[in-house]
Amino acid sequence: MAHTEEHVHVTVIPPNKEKIKKLWTVALILLIFTIIEFIIAFVMHAGPLKTAIFVGLTIFKAYYIVGEFMHLKHEAKVLIWSILIPMVFVVWMLVAFVYEGMAISTVR
């Protein structure tokens, strides 16, 4: 059995500085919103306003992560709406369940 040598040619591509800059920009935006969440967590008293702010910031961060890292922001609008509309109904369902659960607990 003869041993043959194969020469593998590896091409090193220089880093794409535009993509790296975009990644750091996204990380900075998410860091800023996380810092805002921490400030609100330690400064504001518990209540519905604090909860609403947290839910809003969480939805924004989720939208931003999905848009940037899963590239949904660059997809067709029909695909975006096919994801957002069911999400609205799921959130509505969760709010309704919590509201009904609170109503049942006050009756007992």
Coordinates of N, CA, C and O in Angstrom, one line a residue:
M1 N 0.8 -1.2 0.0 CA 0.0 0.0 0.0 C 0.9 1.2 0.0 O 1.7 1.4 0.8
A2 N 0.7 2.1 -0.9 CA 1.5 3.3 -1.1 C 0.9 4.4 -0.3 O -0.3 4.6 -0.2
H3 N 1.7 5.2 0.4 CA 1.3 6.3 1.1 C 1.4 7.5 0.3 O 2.5 7.8 -0.2
T4 N 0.3 8.3 0.1 CA 0.4 9.5 -0.7 C 0.2 10.7 0.1 O -0.6 10.7 1.1
E5 N 0.9 11.7 -0.2 CA 0.7 13.0 0.5 C -0.2 13.9 -0.3 O -0.1 14.0 -1.5
E6 N -1.1 14.4 0.5 CA -2.0 15.4 -0.1 C -1.7 16.8 0.5 O -1.6 16.9 1.7
H7 N -1.6 17.7 -0.4 CA -1.4 19.1 0.1 C -2.7 19.8 0.2 O -3.4 19.9 -0.7
V8 N -3.0 20.3 1.4 CA -4.2 21.0 1.7 C -3.8 22.5 1.7 O -2.9 22.9 2.4
H9 N -4.5 23.2 0.9 CA -4.3 24.7 0.9 C -5.4 25.4 1.7 O -6.6 25.2 1.5
V10 N -4.9 26.1 2.8 CA -5.9 26.8 3.7 C -5.8 28.3 3.4 O -4.7 28.8 3.4
T11 N -6.9 28.9 3.1 CA -6.9 30.3 2.9 C -7.5 31.0 4.1 O -8.6 30.7 4.5
V12 N -6.8 31.9 4.6 CA -7.2 32.7 5.8 C -7.8 34.0 5.3 O -7.2 34.8 4.6
I13 N -9.1 34.1 5.7 CA -9.8 35.3 5.3 C -9.7 36.4 6.4 O -9.8 36.1 7.6
P14 N -9.3 37.6 6.1 CA -9.2 38.6 7.1 C -10.6 38.9 7.7 O -11.6 38.7 7.1
P15 N -10.6 39.3 9.0 CA -11.8 39.5 9.7 C -12.6 40.7 9.0 O -12.0 41.7 8.6
N16 N -13.9 40.5 9.0 CA -14.8 41.5 8.4 C -15.1 42.6 9.5 O -15.8 42.3 10.4
K17 N -14.4 43.7 9.4 CA -14.5 44.7 10.5 C -15.9 45.3 10.6 O -16.3 45.7 11.7
E18 N -16.6 45.3 9.5 CA -18.0 45.9 9.5 C -18.9 44.9 10.4 O -19.7 45.4 11.2
K19 N -18.8 43.6 10.2 CA -19.6 42.7 11.0 C -19.2 42.7 12.4 O -20.1 42.6 13.3
I20 N -17.9 42.8 12.7 CA -17.5 42.9 14.1 C -18.0 44.2 14.8 O -18.4 44.2 15.9
K21 N -18.0 45.3 14.1 CA -18.5 46.6 14.6 C -20.0 46.4 14.9 O -20.5 46.9 15.9
K22 N -20.7 45.8 14.0 CA -22.2 45.6 14.2 C -22.5 44.7 15.4 O -23.4 45.0 16.2
L23 N -21.7 43.7 15.6 CA -21.8 42.8 16.7 C -21.6 43.6 18.0 O -22.4 43.4 19.0
W24 N -20.6 44.4 18.1 CA -20.3 45.2 19.3 C -21.4 46.2 19.5 O -21.7 46.5 20.7
T25 N -21.9 46.8 18.5 CA -23.0 47.7 18.6 C -24.3 47.1 19.2 O -24.9 47.6 20.1
V26 N -24.6 45.9 18.7 CA -25.7 45.1 19.3 C -25.5 44.8 20.7 O -26.4 44.9 21.6
A27 N -24.3 44.3 21.0 CA -23.9 44.0 22.4 C -24.0 45.2 23.3 O -24.5 45.2 24.5
L28 N -23.6 46.4 22.8 CA -23.7 47.6 23.6 C -25.1 48.0 23.9 O -25.5 48.4 25.0
I29 N -26.0 47.9 22.9 CA -27.4 48.3 23.0 C -28.1 47.4 24.0 O -28.8 47.8 24.9
L30 N -27.8 46.1 24.0 CA -28.4 45.1 24.9 C -27.8 45.4 26.3 O -28.6 45.3 27.3
L31 N -26.6 45.8 26.4 CA -26.0 46.1 27.7 C -26.6 47.3 28.3 O -26.9 47.3 29.5
I32 N -26.9 48.3 27.5 CA -27.5 49.5 28.0 C -28.9 49.2 28.6 O -29.3 49.7 29.7
F33 N -29.7 48.4 27.8 CA -31.0 48.1 28.3 C -31.0 47.2 29.6 O -31.8 47.3 30.5
T34 N -30.0 46.4 29.7 CA -29.8 45.5 30.9 C -29.4 46.4 32.1 O -30.0 46.2 33.2
I35 N -28.6 47.4 31.9 CA -28.2 48.3 33.0 C -29.5 49.1 33.4 O -29.7 49.3 34.6
I36 N -30.3 49.5 32.5 CA -31.5 50.2 32.8 C -32.4 49.3 33.6 O -33.0 49.8 34.6
E37 N -32.5 48.1 33.3 CA -33.3 47.1 34.0 C -32.8 47.0 35.5 O -33.6 46.9 36.4
F38 N -31.5 46.9 35.6 CA -30.9 46.8 37.0 C -31.2 48.0 37.8 O -31.5 47.9 39.0
I39 N -31.0 49.2 37.2 CA -31.3 50.4 37.9 C -32.8 50.5 38.4 O -33.0 50.8 39.5
I40 N -33.7 50.1 37.5 CA -35.1 50.1 37.8 C -35.4 49.1 38.9 O -36.1 49.3 39.9
A41 N -34.7 47.9 38.9 CA -34.9 46.9 39.9 C -34.5 47.3 41.3 O -35.2 47.0 42.3
F42 N -33.5 48.2 41.4 CA -33.0 48.5 42.7 C -33.5 49.9 43.2 O -33.4 50.2 44.3
V43 N -34.1 50.7 42.3 CA -34.5 52.0 42.6 C -36.0 52.1 42.9 O -36.5 52.7 43.8
M44 N -36.8 51.5 42.0 CA -38.3 51.6 42.1 C -38.8 50.6 43.0 O -38.3 49.5 43.2
H45 N -39.9 50.9 43.7 CA -40.7 50.0 44.5 C -41.5 49.1 43.7 O -41.9 49.4 42.6
A46 N -41.8 47.9 44.2 CA -42.6 46.9 43.5 C -44.0 47.5 43.2 O -44.6 48.2 44.0
G47 N -44.5 47.2 42.0 CA -45.8 47.7 41.7 C -46.1 47.4 40.2 O -45.2 46.9 39.5
P48 N -47.2 47.8 39.7 CA -47.6 47.5 38.4 C -46.8 48.3 37.3 O -46.5 47.8 36.3
L49 N -46.3 49.5 37.7 CA -45.5 50.3 36.8 C -44.1 49.6 36.6 O -43.7 49.5 35.4
K50 N -43.5 49.1 37.6 CA -42.3 48.5 37.6 C -42.4 47.2 36.7 O -41.5 46.9 35.9
T51 N -43.4 46.4 36.9 CA -43.7 45.2 36.2 C -43.9 45.5 34.7 O -43.3 44.8 33.8
A52 N -44.7 46.6 34.4 CA -44.9 47.0 33.0 C -43.6 47.4 32.3 O -43.4 47.0 31.1
I53 N -42.8 48.1 33.0 CA -41.5 48.5 32.4 C -40.6 47.3 32.1 O -40.0 47.2 31.1
F54 N -40.6 46.4 33.1 CA -39.8 45.1 32.9 C -40.3 44.3 31.7 O -39.5 43.8 30.9
V55 N -41.6 44.2 31.6 CA -42.2 43.4 30.5 C -41.9 44.1 29.2 O -41.5 43.5 28.2
G56 N -42.0 45.5 29.1 CA -41.7 46.2 27.9 C -40.3 46.1 27.5 O -40.0 45.8 26.3
L57 N -39.3 46.2 28.4 CA -37.9 46.1 28.1 C -37.6 44.7 27.7 O -36.7 44.5 26.8
T58 N -38.2 43.7 28.3 CA -37.9 42.3 27.9 C -38.4 42.0 26.5 O -37.7 41.4 25.8
I59 N -39.6 42.5 26.2 CA -40.1 42.3 24.8 C -39.2 43.0 23.8 O -38.9 42.5 22.8
F60 N -38.7 44.2 24.1 CA -37.8 44.9 23.2 C -36.5 44.2 23.0 O -36.1 44.0 21.9
K61 N -36.0 43.7 24.1 CA -34.7 42.9 24.0 C -34.9 41.6 23.2 O -34.0 41.3 22.4
A62 N -36.0 41.0 23.5 CA -36.3 39.7 22.7 C -36.4 40.0 21.2 O -35.9 39.3 20.4
Y63 N -37.2 41.1 20.9 CA -37.4 41.5 19.5 C -36.0 41.8 18.9 O -35.7 41.4 17.7
Y64 N -35.2 42.6 19.6 CA -33.9 43.0 19.1 C -33.0 41.8 18.8 O -32.3 41.7 17.8
I65 N -33.0 40.9 19.8 CA -32.1 39.7 19.6 C -32.6 38.8 18.5 O -31.8 38.4 17.6
V66 N -33.9 38.6 18.4 CA -34.4 37.8 17.2 C -34.1 38.5 15.9 O -33.8 37.9 14.9
G67 N -34.3 39.8 15.9 CA -34.1 40.6 14.7 C -32.7 40.6 14.2 O -32.4 40.5 13.0
E68 N -31.7 40.7 15.1 CA -30.3 40.8 14.8 C -29.7 39.4 14.6 O -29.0 39.1 13.6
F69 N -29.8 38.6 15.6 CA -29.0 37.3 15.6 C -29.7 36.2 14.8 O -29.1 35.3 14.3
M70 N -31.1 36.3 14.7 CA -31.8 35.3 13.9 C -32.1 35.9 12.5 O -32.8 35.2 11.7
H71 N -31.7 37.1 12.3 CA -31.9 37.8 11.0 C -33.3 37.9 10.6 O -33.6 38.0 9.4
L72 N -34.2 38.0 11.5 CA -35.6 38.1 11.2 C -35.9 39.6 10.7 O -36.9 39.8 9.9
K73 N -35.1 40.5 11.1 CA -35.3 41.9 10.7 C -35.2 42.1 9.2 O -35.8 42.9 8.6
H74 N -34.5 41.2 8.5 CA -34.2 41.3 7.1 C -35.1 40.3 6.3 O -34.9 40.2 5.1
E75 N -36.1 39.7 6.9 CA -36.9 38.8 6.3 C -38.2 39.5 5.7 O -38.4 40.7 5.9
A76 N -39.0 38.7 5.0 CA -40.2 39.3 4.5 C -41.2 39.7 5.6 O -41.2 39.0 6.6
K77 N -42.0 40.7 5.3 CA -42.9 41.2 6.4 C -43.9 40.2 6.7 O -44.4 40.1 7.9
V78 N -44.3 39.3 5.8 CA -45.3 38.3 6.1 C -44.8 37.3 7.2 O -45.5 36.9 8.1
L79 N -43.5 37.0 7.1 CA -42.9 36.1 8.1 C -42.9 36.7 9.5 O -43.2 36.1 10.5
I80 N -42.6 38.0 9.5 CA -42.6 38.8 10.8 C -44.0 38.8 11.4 O -44.1 38.5 12.6
W81 N -45.0 39.1 10.6 CA -46.3 39.1 11.1 C -46.8 37.8 11.5 O -47.6 37.6 12.5
S82 N -46.4 36.7 10.8 CA -46.8 35.4 11.2 C -46.2 34.9 12.5 O -46.7 34.0 13.2
I83 N -45.2 35.6 13.0 CA -44.6 35.3 14.3 C -45.2 36.3 15.4 O -45.5 35.9 16.5
L84 N -45.4 37.5 15.0 CA -45.9 38.5 16.0 C -47.3 38.4 16.4 O -47.7 38.5 17.5
I85 N -48.2 38.1 15.4 CA -49.6 37.9 15.7 C -49.9 36.8 16.7 O -50.6 37.0 17.7
P86 N -49.4 35.6 16.5 CA -49.6 34.6 17.6 C -49.0 35.0 18.9 O -49.6 34.6 20.0
M87 N -47.9 35.7 18.9 CA -47.3 36.1 20.2 C -48.2 37.1 20.9 O -48.3 37.0 22.2
V88 N -48.9 37.9 20.2 CA -49.8 38.8 20.9 C -50.9 38.1 21.5 O -51.3 38.4 22.7
F89 N -51.4 37.0 20.9 CA -52.5 36.2 21.4 C -52.0 35.4 22.6 O -52.7 35.2 23.6
V90 N -50.8 35.0 22.6 CA -50.2 34.2 23.7 C -50.1 35.1 25.0 O -50.4 34.8 26.1
V91 N -49.6 36.4 24.7 CA -49.5 37.3 25.8 C -50.8 37.7 26.4 O -51.0 37.7 27.6
W92 N -51.8 37.9 25.5 CA -53.2 38.1 25.9 C -53.7 37.0 26.8 O -54.4 37.2 27.8
M93 N -53.4 35.8 26.3 CA -53.9 34.6 27.1 C -53.3 34.5 28.5 O -53.9 34.3 29.5
L94 N -52.0 34.8 28.6 CA -51.3 34.8 29.8 C -51.9 35.9 30.8 O -52.1 35.6 32.0
V95 N -52.1 37.0 30.3 CA -52.7 38.1 31.1 C -54.1 37.7 31.6 O -54.5 37.9 32.7
A96 N -54.9 37.1 30.7 CA -56.2 36.6 31.1 C -56.1 35.6 32.1 O -56.9 35.6 33.1
F97 N -55.2 34.6 32.0 CA -55.1 33.6 33.0 C -54.7 34.2 34.4 O -55.2 33.8 35.4
V98 N -53.7 35.1 34.4 CA -53.3 35.7 35.6 C -54.5 36.5 36.3 O -54.8 36.4 37.5
Y99 N -55.2 37.2 35.4 CA -56.4 38.0 35.9 C -57.4 37.1 36.5 O -58.0 37.3 37.6
E100 N -57.8 36.0 35.8 CA -58.8 35.1 36.3 C -58.3 34.3 37.5 O -59.0 34.1 38.5
G101 N -57.0 34.0 37.6 CA -56.4 33.4 38.8 C -56.5 34.3 40.0 O -56.8 33.8 41.1
M102 N -56.2 35.5 39.8 CA -56.3 36.5 40.9 C -57.8 36.6 41.4 O -58.1 36.8 42.6
A103 N -58.7 36.6 40.4 CA -60.1 36.8 40.8 C -60.6 35.5 41.6 O -61.4 35.7 42.5
I104 N -60.1 34.3 41.2 CA -60.5 33.1 41.9 C -59.9 33.1 43.3 O -60.5 32.8 44.3
S105 N -58.7 33.6 43.4 CA -58.0 33.6 44.8 C -58.7 34.6 45.7 O -58.6 34.4 46.9
T106 N -59.2 35.7 45.2 CA -59.9 36.6 46.1 C -61.3 36.2 46.5 O -61.8 36.6 47.6
V107 N -61.9 35.2 45.8 CA -63.2 34.7 46.2 C -63.1 33.8 47.4 O -63.9 33.7 48.2
R108 N -62.0 33.0 47.4 CA -61.8 32.0 48.5 C -61.5 32.6 49.8 O -61.0 33.5 50.2

